[in-house]
Amino acid sequence: MTLTDKSTPQRVLDVRFWTETLLSFTLTRPPDYRFVPGQYSRLGLPAESGQMVWRAYSVVSAPGQDLLEYYGVIVPGGLFTSELKRIRPGDTIHLDKHLFGFMTADRFKDGASLWMLATGTGLGPFVSILRDKAVWAQFRHIVLVHGARHADELSYSEELHAMQQRSDGQFRLLQNVTRDDDLAALPAGVMRGRITTLMANGQLEEAAGETVAPVNARVMLCGNPAMIEEMRAQLHARGMQPLRRASPGHFVTENYW
């Protein structure tokens, strides 16, 4: 199978560096490239050796947009990101013709509240979900928890806070950091501590005004595998079960590492 059989070349439209290592970038979108928010693409860039290197990136844009947006981190020495950090508008990135992933909100068939818990760039698919009107019609309450090491890594904050202000109480944004020790210097509302700790001690539920229980909550986890494993254990302890293709459940997960 040739490169053109499995992928299409797409032009880079824009690149934004949130920090020295965190960036968002947009690509042209093929007319027939359709996705469900929460799914991910495979993107290809040629390495110095000339070999094509492929990596998975969740789509951040909404289904109705005529471009594709992605959010990622530059990994020191990474084969793909060593090339990615040099991309500029007008450059080419190859896009696999197929979509991947099953971490989509439409898989839940019940539940009043949706909790989305992300660490780092695991935020990406949740931004896509929130940019689509379907999730707002599906759940009465939506809570997004984004954890990062430092406050300057809480990307998309302005857009997410604007969503919260417009939501008339339907949406709650909760942010936390793990390595900033000066609490007085943190932006208003940002908590200090790991997501798993803040869930276990009740701080997240108190801040959201919502409980995480089988009767009402559906949960999506994306990010650090350690966070996901700890949260899985906590959710199991609350009587919650993973969503399977053939059976209903209360939570879905996707490692983003």
Short mmCIF file of C-alpha atoms in Angstrom, two decimals:
data_model
loop_
_atom_site.label_atom_id
_atom_site.label_comp_id
_atom_site.label_asym_id
_atom_site.label_seq_id
_atom_site.Cartn_x
_atom_site.Cartn_y
_atom_site.Cartn_z
CA MET A 1 0.00 0.00 0.00
CA THR A 2 1.41 3.39 -1.01
CA LEU A 3 1.39 6.58 1.06
CA THR A 4 -1.36 8.05 -1.13
CA ASP A 5 -3.51 4.94 -0.65
CA LYS A 6 -3.66 5.36 3.12
CA SER A 7 -3.28 9.11 3.63
CA THR A 8 -3.68 12.55 2.11
CA PRO A 9 -1.29 15.52 2.35
CA GLN A 10 -2.82 18.45 4.23
CA ARG A 11 -1.55 22.00 4.51
CA VAL A 12 -0.72 23.57 7.88
CA LEU A 13 -2.89 26.65 8.37
CA ASP A 14 -1.80 27.94 11.78
CA VAL A 15 0.52 27.09 14.67
CA ARG A 16 0.16 28.37 18.23
CA PHE A 17 2.66 27.69 21.02
CA TRP A 18 0.99 27.90 24.43
CA THR A 19 4.36 27.29 26.12
CA GLU A 20 7.78 26.24 24.82
CA THR A 21 6.57 22.64 24.63
CA LEU A 22 2.77 22.83 24.18
CA LEU A 23 1.28 23.72 20.82
CA SER A 24 -1.95 23.70 18.85
CA PHE A 25 -1.96 23.53 15.06
CA THR A 26 -4.61 23.47 12.37
CA LEU A 27 -4.70 21.69 9.02
CA THR A 28 -6.86 21.79 5.95
CA ARG A 29 -9.67 19.23 6.11
CA PRO A 30 -10.64 16.86 3.30
CA PRO A 31 -14.34 17.22 2.44
CA ASP A 32 -15.03 13.54 3.19
CA TYR A 33 -13.13 13.44 6.51
CA ARG A 34 -15.89 12.97 9.10
CA PHE A 35 -15.34 12.32 12.80
CA VAL A 36 -17.21 12.09 16.09
CA PRO A 37 -15.85 14.40 18.83
CA GLY A 38 -13.49 12.36 20.97
CA GLN A 39 -11.95 10.41 18.09
CA TYR A 40 -8.34 10.76 16.99
CA SER A 41 -6.35 10.99 13.76
CA ARG A 42 -3.04 9.51 12.71
CA LEU A 43 -0.67 12.19 11.44
CA GLY A 44 2.53 11.59 9.51
CA LEU A 45 5.74 13.59 9.12
CA PRO A 46 8.99 12.54 7.42
CA ALA A 47 11.91 12.11 9.83
CA GLU A 48 15.47 13.15 8.95
CA SER A 49 16.04 9.62 7.69
CA GLY A 50 13.26 10.14 5.16
CA GLN A 51 11.05 7.51 6.80
CA MET A 52 7.47 8.57 7.53
CA VAL A 53 6.70 8.68 11.26
CA TRP A 54 3.09 8.40 12.41
CA ARG A 55 1.52 9.51 15.70
CA ALA A 56 -2.02 9.66 17.07
CA TYR A 57 -3.55 13.06 17.87
CA SER A 58 -7.09 13.67 19.08
CA VAL A 59 -9.12 16.07 16.98
CA VAL A 60 -9.78 19.31 18.87
CA SER A 61 -11.97 21.03 16.30
CA ALA A 62 -15.74 20.65 16.09
CA PRO A 63 -17.31 18.43 13.41
CA GLY A 64 -18.81 21.44 11.65
CA GLN A 65 -15.53 23.30 11.18
CA ASP A 66 -13.81 23.24 7.79
CA LEU A 67 -10.39 22.70 9.35
CA LEU A 68 -8.76 20.15 11.67
CA GLU A 69 -7.18 21.26 14.94
CA TYR A 70 -4.80 19.28 17.14
CA TYR A 71 -3.11 19.86 20.51
CA GLY A 72 0.19 18.27 21.47
CA VAL A 73 3.37 18.35 23.50
CA ILE A 74 6.93 18.43 22.19
CA VAL A 75 8.76 15.39 23.56
CA PRO A 76 12.53 15.92 23.81
CA GLY A 77 14.17 13.65 21.26
CA GLY A 78 10.84 12.39 19.94
CA LEU A 79 10.98 11.29 16.30
CA PHE A 80 7.65 12.91 15.43
CA THR A 81 7.70 15.98 17.66
CA SER A 82 11.26 16.85 16.70
CA GLU A 83 9.81 17.53 13.27
CA LEU A 84 6.50 18.90 14.57
CA LYS A 85 8.14 21.74 16.51
CA ARG A 86 9.48 23.09 13.21
CA ILE A 87 6.20 23.19 11.30
CA ARG A 88 4.96 26.51 9.97
CA PRO A 89 1.89 27.62 7.98
CA GLY A 90 2.13 26.27 4.45
CA ASP A 91 3.97 23.08 5.45
CA THR A 92 2.52 19.63 4.79
CA ILE A 93 1.38 16.98 7.29
CA HIS A 94 -0.01 13.66 6.10
CA LEU A 95 -3.44 12.64 7.39
CA ASP A 96 -4.49 8.99 7.60
CA LYS A 97 -7.80 8.56 5.80
CA HIS A 98 -9.25 6.52 8.67
CA LEU A 99 -10.51 7.73 12.06
CA PHE A 100 -9.80 5.95 15.33
CA GLY A 101 -11.10 5.76 18.89
CA PHE A 102 -14.28 5.07 20.83
CA MET A 103 -14.06 7.65 23.62
CA THR A 104 -17.15 9.55 22.51
CA ALA A 105 -19.97 10.97 24.63
CA ASP A 106 -22.69 9.54 22.38
CA ARG A 107 -21.83 6.04 23.64
CA PHE A 108 -23.58 6.88 26.91
CA LYS A 109 -27.29 6.20 26.66
CA ASP A 110 -28.29 7.62 30.05
CA GLY A 111 -26.98 9.80 32.89
CA ALA A 112 -27.72 13.39 33.83
CA SER A 113 -24.16 14.60 34.39
CA LEU A 114 -21.02 14.18 32.29
CA TRP A 115 -17.62 14.42 33.97
CA MET A 116 -14.55 14.78 31.73
CA LEU A 117 -11.24 14.37 33.57
CA ALA A 118 -8.03 15.19 31.70
CA THR A 119 -4.36 15.61 32.44
CA GLY A 120 -2.06 17.55 30.11
CA THR A 121 -2.83 17.22 26.41
CA GLY A 122 -5.56 14.72 27.27
CA LEU A 123 -7.69 17.87 27.26
CA GLY A 124 -7.82 17.87 23.45
CA PRO A 125 -10.73 15.50 22.77
CA PHE A 126 -12.84 17.18 25.47
CA VAL A 127 -12.47 20.57 23.78
CA SER A 128 -13.81 18.97 20.60
CA ILE A 129 -16.73 17.45 22.52
CA LEU A 130 -17.57 20.80 24.11
CA ARG A 131 -17.38 22.62 20.78
CA ASP A 132 -20.14 20.37 19.44
CA LYS A 133 -23.74 21.18 20.35
CA ALA A 134 -24.74 17.51 20.74
CA VAL A 135 -23.23 17.07 24.23
CA TRP A 136 -25.07 20.15 25.53
CA ALA A 137 -28.37 18.59 24.51
CA GLN A 138 -27.44 15.17 25.90
CA PHE A 139 -26.49 16.11 29.51
CA ARG A 140 -28.08 18.51 31.98
CA HIS A 141 -24.75 19.14 33.71
CA ILE A 142 -21.19 18.97 32.33
CA VAL A 143 -18.00 19.16 34.40
CA LEU A 144 -14.52 19.42 32.86
CA VAL A 145 -11.51 18.85 35.11
CA HIS A 146 -8.13 19.73 33.60
CA GLY A 147 -4.95 18.99 35.52
CA ALA A 148 -1.49 20.25 34.57
CA ARG A 149 1.88 20.65 36.20
CA HIS A 150 1.93 24.45 36.02
CA ALA A 151 -0.72 27.12 35.54
CA ASP A 152 0.71 28.26 32.19
CA GLU A 153 -0.02 24.75 30.86
CA LEU A 154 -3.78 25.16 31.36
CA SER A 155 -4.36 25.71 27.66
CA TYR A 156 -7.67 26.80 26.13
CA SER A 157 -8.58 28.50 29.44
CA GLU A 158 -10.03 31.63 27.87
CA GLU A 159 -12.34 29.67 25.57
CA LEU A 160 -13.40 27.27 28.33
CA HIS A 161 -14.14 30.05 30.81
CA ALA A 162 -16.22 31.76 28.13
CA MET A 163 -18.19 28.54 27.66
CA GLN A 164 -18.81 28.41 31.39
CA GLN A 165 -20.08 31.99 31.47
CA ARG A 166 -22.47 31.35 28.59
CA SER A 167 -23.77 28.03 29.92
CA ASP A 168 -26.18 29.41 32.55
CA GLY A 169 -24.85 26.94 35.10
CA GLN A 170 -24.86 23.88 32.84
CA PHE A 171 -21.05 23.72 32.51
CA ARG A 172 -18.40 23.88 35.23
CA LEU A 173 -14.66 24.18 34.54
CA LEU A 174 -12.32 22.94 37.27
CA GLN A 175 -8.55 23.32 36.89
CA ASN A 176 -5.72 22.06 39.06
CA VAL A 177 -1.93 22.11 39.12
CA THR A 178 0.56 19.81 40.80
CA ARG A 179 3.88 21.68 40.81
CA ASP A 180 3.08 25.35 41.46
CA ASP A 181 3.57 25.84 45.19
CA ASP A 182 2.75 29.55 45.48
CA LEU A 183 -1.02 29.33 45.93
CA ALA A 184 -1.40 33.10 46.00
CA ALA A 185 0.07 33.30 42.50
CA LEU A 186 -2.37 30.82 40.96
CA PRO A 187 -5.21 32.13 38.76
CA ALA A 188 -8.55 32.45 40.56
CA GLY A 189 -10.24 29.11 41.09
CA VAL A 190 -7.25 26.91 40.22
CA MET A 191 -6.75 24.17 42.81
CA ARG A 192 -3.48 22.64 43.99
CA GLY A 193 -3.21 18.86 43.91
CA ARG A 194 -3.65 15.79 41.74
CA ILE A 195 -7.01 14.99 40.19
CA THR A 196 -7.16 11.66 42.00
CA THR A 197 -6.51 13.30 45.38
CA LEU A 198 -9.05 16.06 44.78
CA MET A 199 -11.66 13.49 43.80
CA ALA A 200 -10.94 11.23 46.76
CA ASN A 201 -11.17 14.04 49.32
CA GLY A 202 -14.35 15.47 47.83
CA GLN A 203 -12.97 18.82 46.65
CA LEU A 204 -13.92 18.30 43.01
CA GLU A 205 -17.50 17.33 43.81
CA GLU A 206 -17.85 20.23 46.21
CA ALA A 207 -16.51 22.70 43.65
CA ALA A 208 -18.77 21.29 40.92
CA GLY A 209 -21.86 21.02 43.08
CA GLU A 210 -22.29 17.52 41.63
CA THR A 211 -21.70 13.99 42.90
CA VAL A 212 -20.03 11.17 41.00
CA ALA A 213 -22.30 8.16 41.45
CA PRO A 214 -23.77 5.45 39.18
CA VAL A 215 -27.27 6.87 39.33
CA ASN A 216 -26.42 10.23 37.79
CA ALA A 217 -22.84 10.56 36.52
CA ARG A 218 -21.04 9.36 33.41
CA VAL A 219 -17.27 9.82 33.34
CA MET A 220 -14.65 10.16 30.62
CA LEU A 221 -10.96 9.87 31.52
CA CYS A 222 -8.13 10.92 29.22
CA GLY A 223 -4.45 11.50 29.99
CA ASN A 224 -1.73 10.09 32.19
CA PRO A 225 -2.14 6.29 32.55
CA ALA A 226 -1.40 6.54 36.28
CA MET A 227 -4.27 9.00 36.75
CA ILE A 228 -6.59 6.76 34.78
CA GLU A 229 -5.72 3.64 36.77
CA GLU A 230 -6.20 5.44 40.10
CA MET A 231 -9.49 6.92 38.95
CA ARG A 232 -10.70 3.56 37.66
CA ALA A 233 -10.13 2.13 41.14
CA GLN A 234 -12.04 5.02 42.73
CA LEU A 235 -14.93 4.66 40.31
CA HIS A 236 -15.10 0.92 40.89
CA ALA A 237 -15.25 1.61 44.63
CA ARG A 238 -18.28 3.84 43.96
CA GLY A 239 -20.04 0.99 42.16
CA MET A 240 -19.30 2.28 38.65
CA GLN A 241 -18.35 0.00 35.75
CA PRO A 242 -16.53 0.63 32.44
CA LEU A 243 -18.61 1.04 29.33
CA ARG A 244 -18.22 -1.90 26.95
CA ARG A 245 -19.29 -2.23 23.35
CA ALA A 246 -21.83 -4.89 24.25
CA SER A 247 -22.91 -3.65 27.68
CA PRO A 248 -23.81 -0.35 29.34
CA GLY A 249 -21.48 1.27 31.83
CA HIS A 250 -20.56 4.45 33.63
CA PHE A 251 -17.10 5.45 32.34
CA VAL A 252 -14.75 5.31 29.37
CA THR A 253 -10.98 5.84 29.31
CA GLU A 254 -8.17 6.64 26.91
CA ASN A 255 -4.49 6.73 27.78
CA TYR A 256 -2.82 9.81 26.33
CA TRP A 257 0.86 9.35 26.86
#
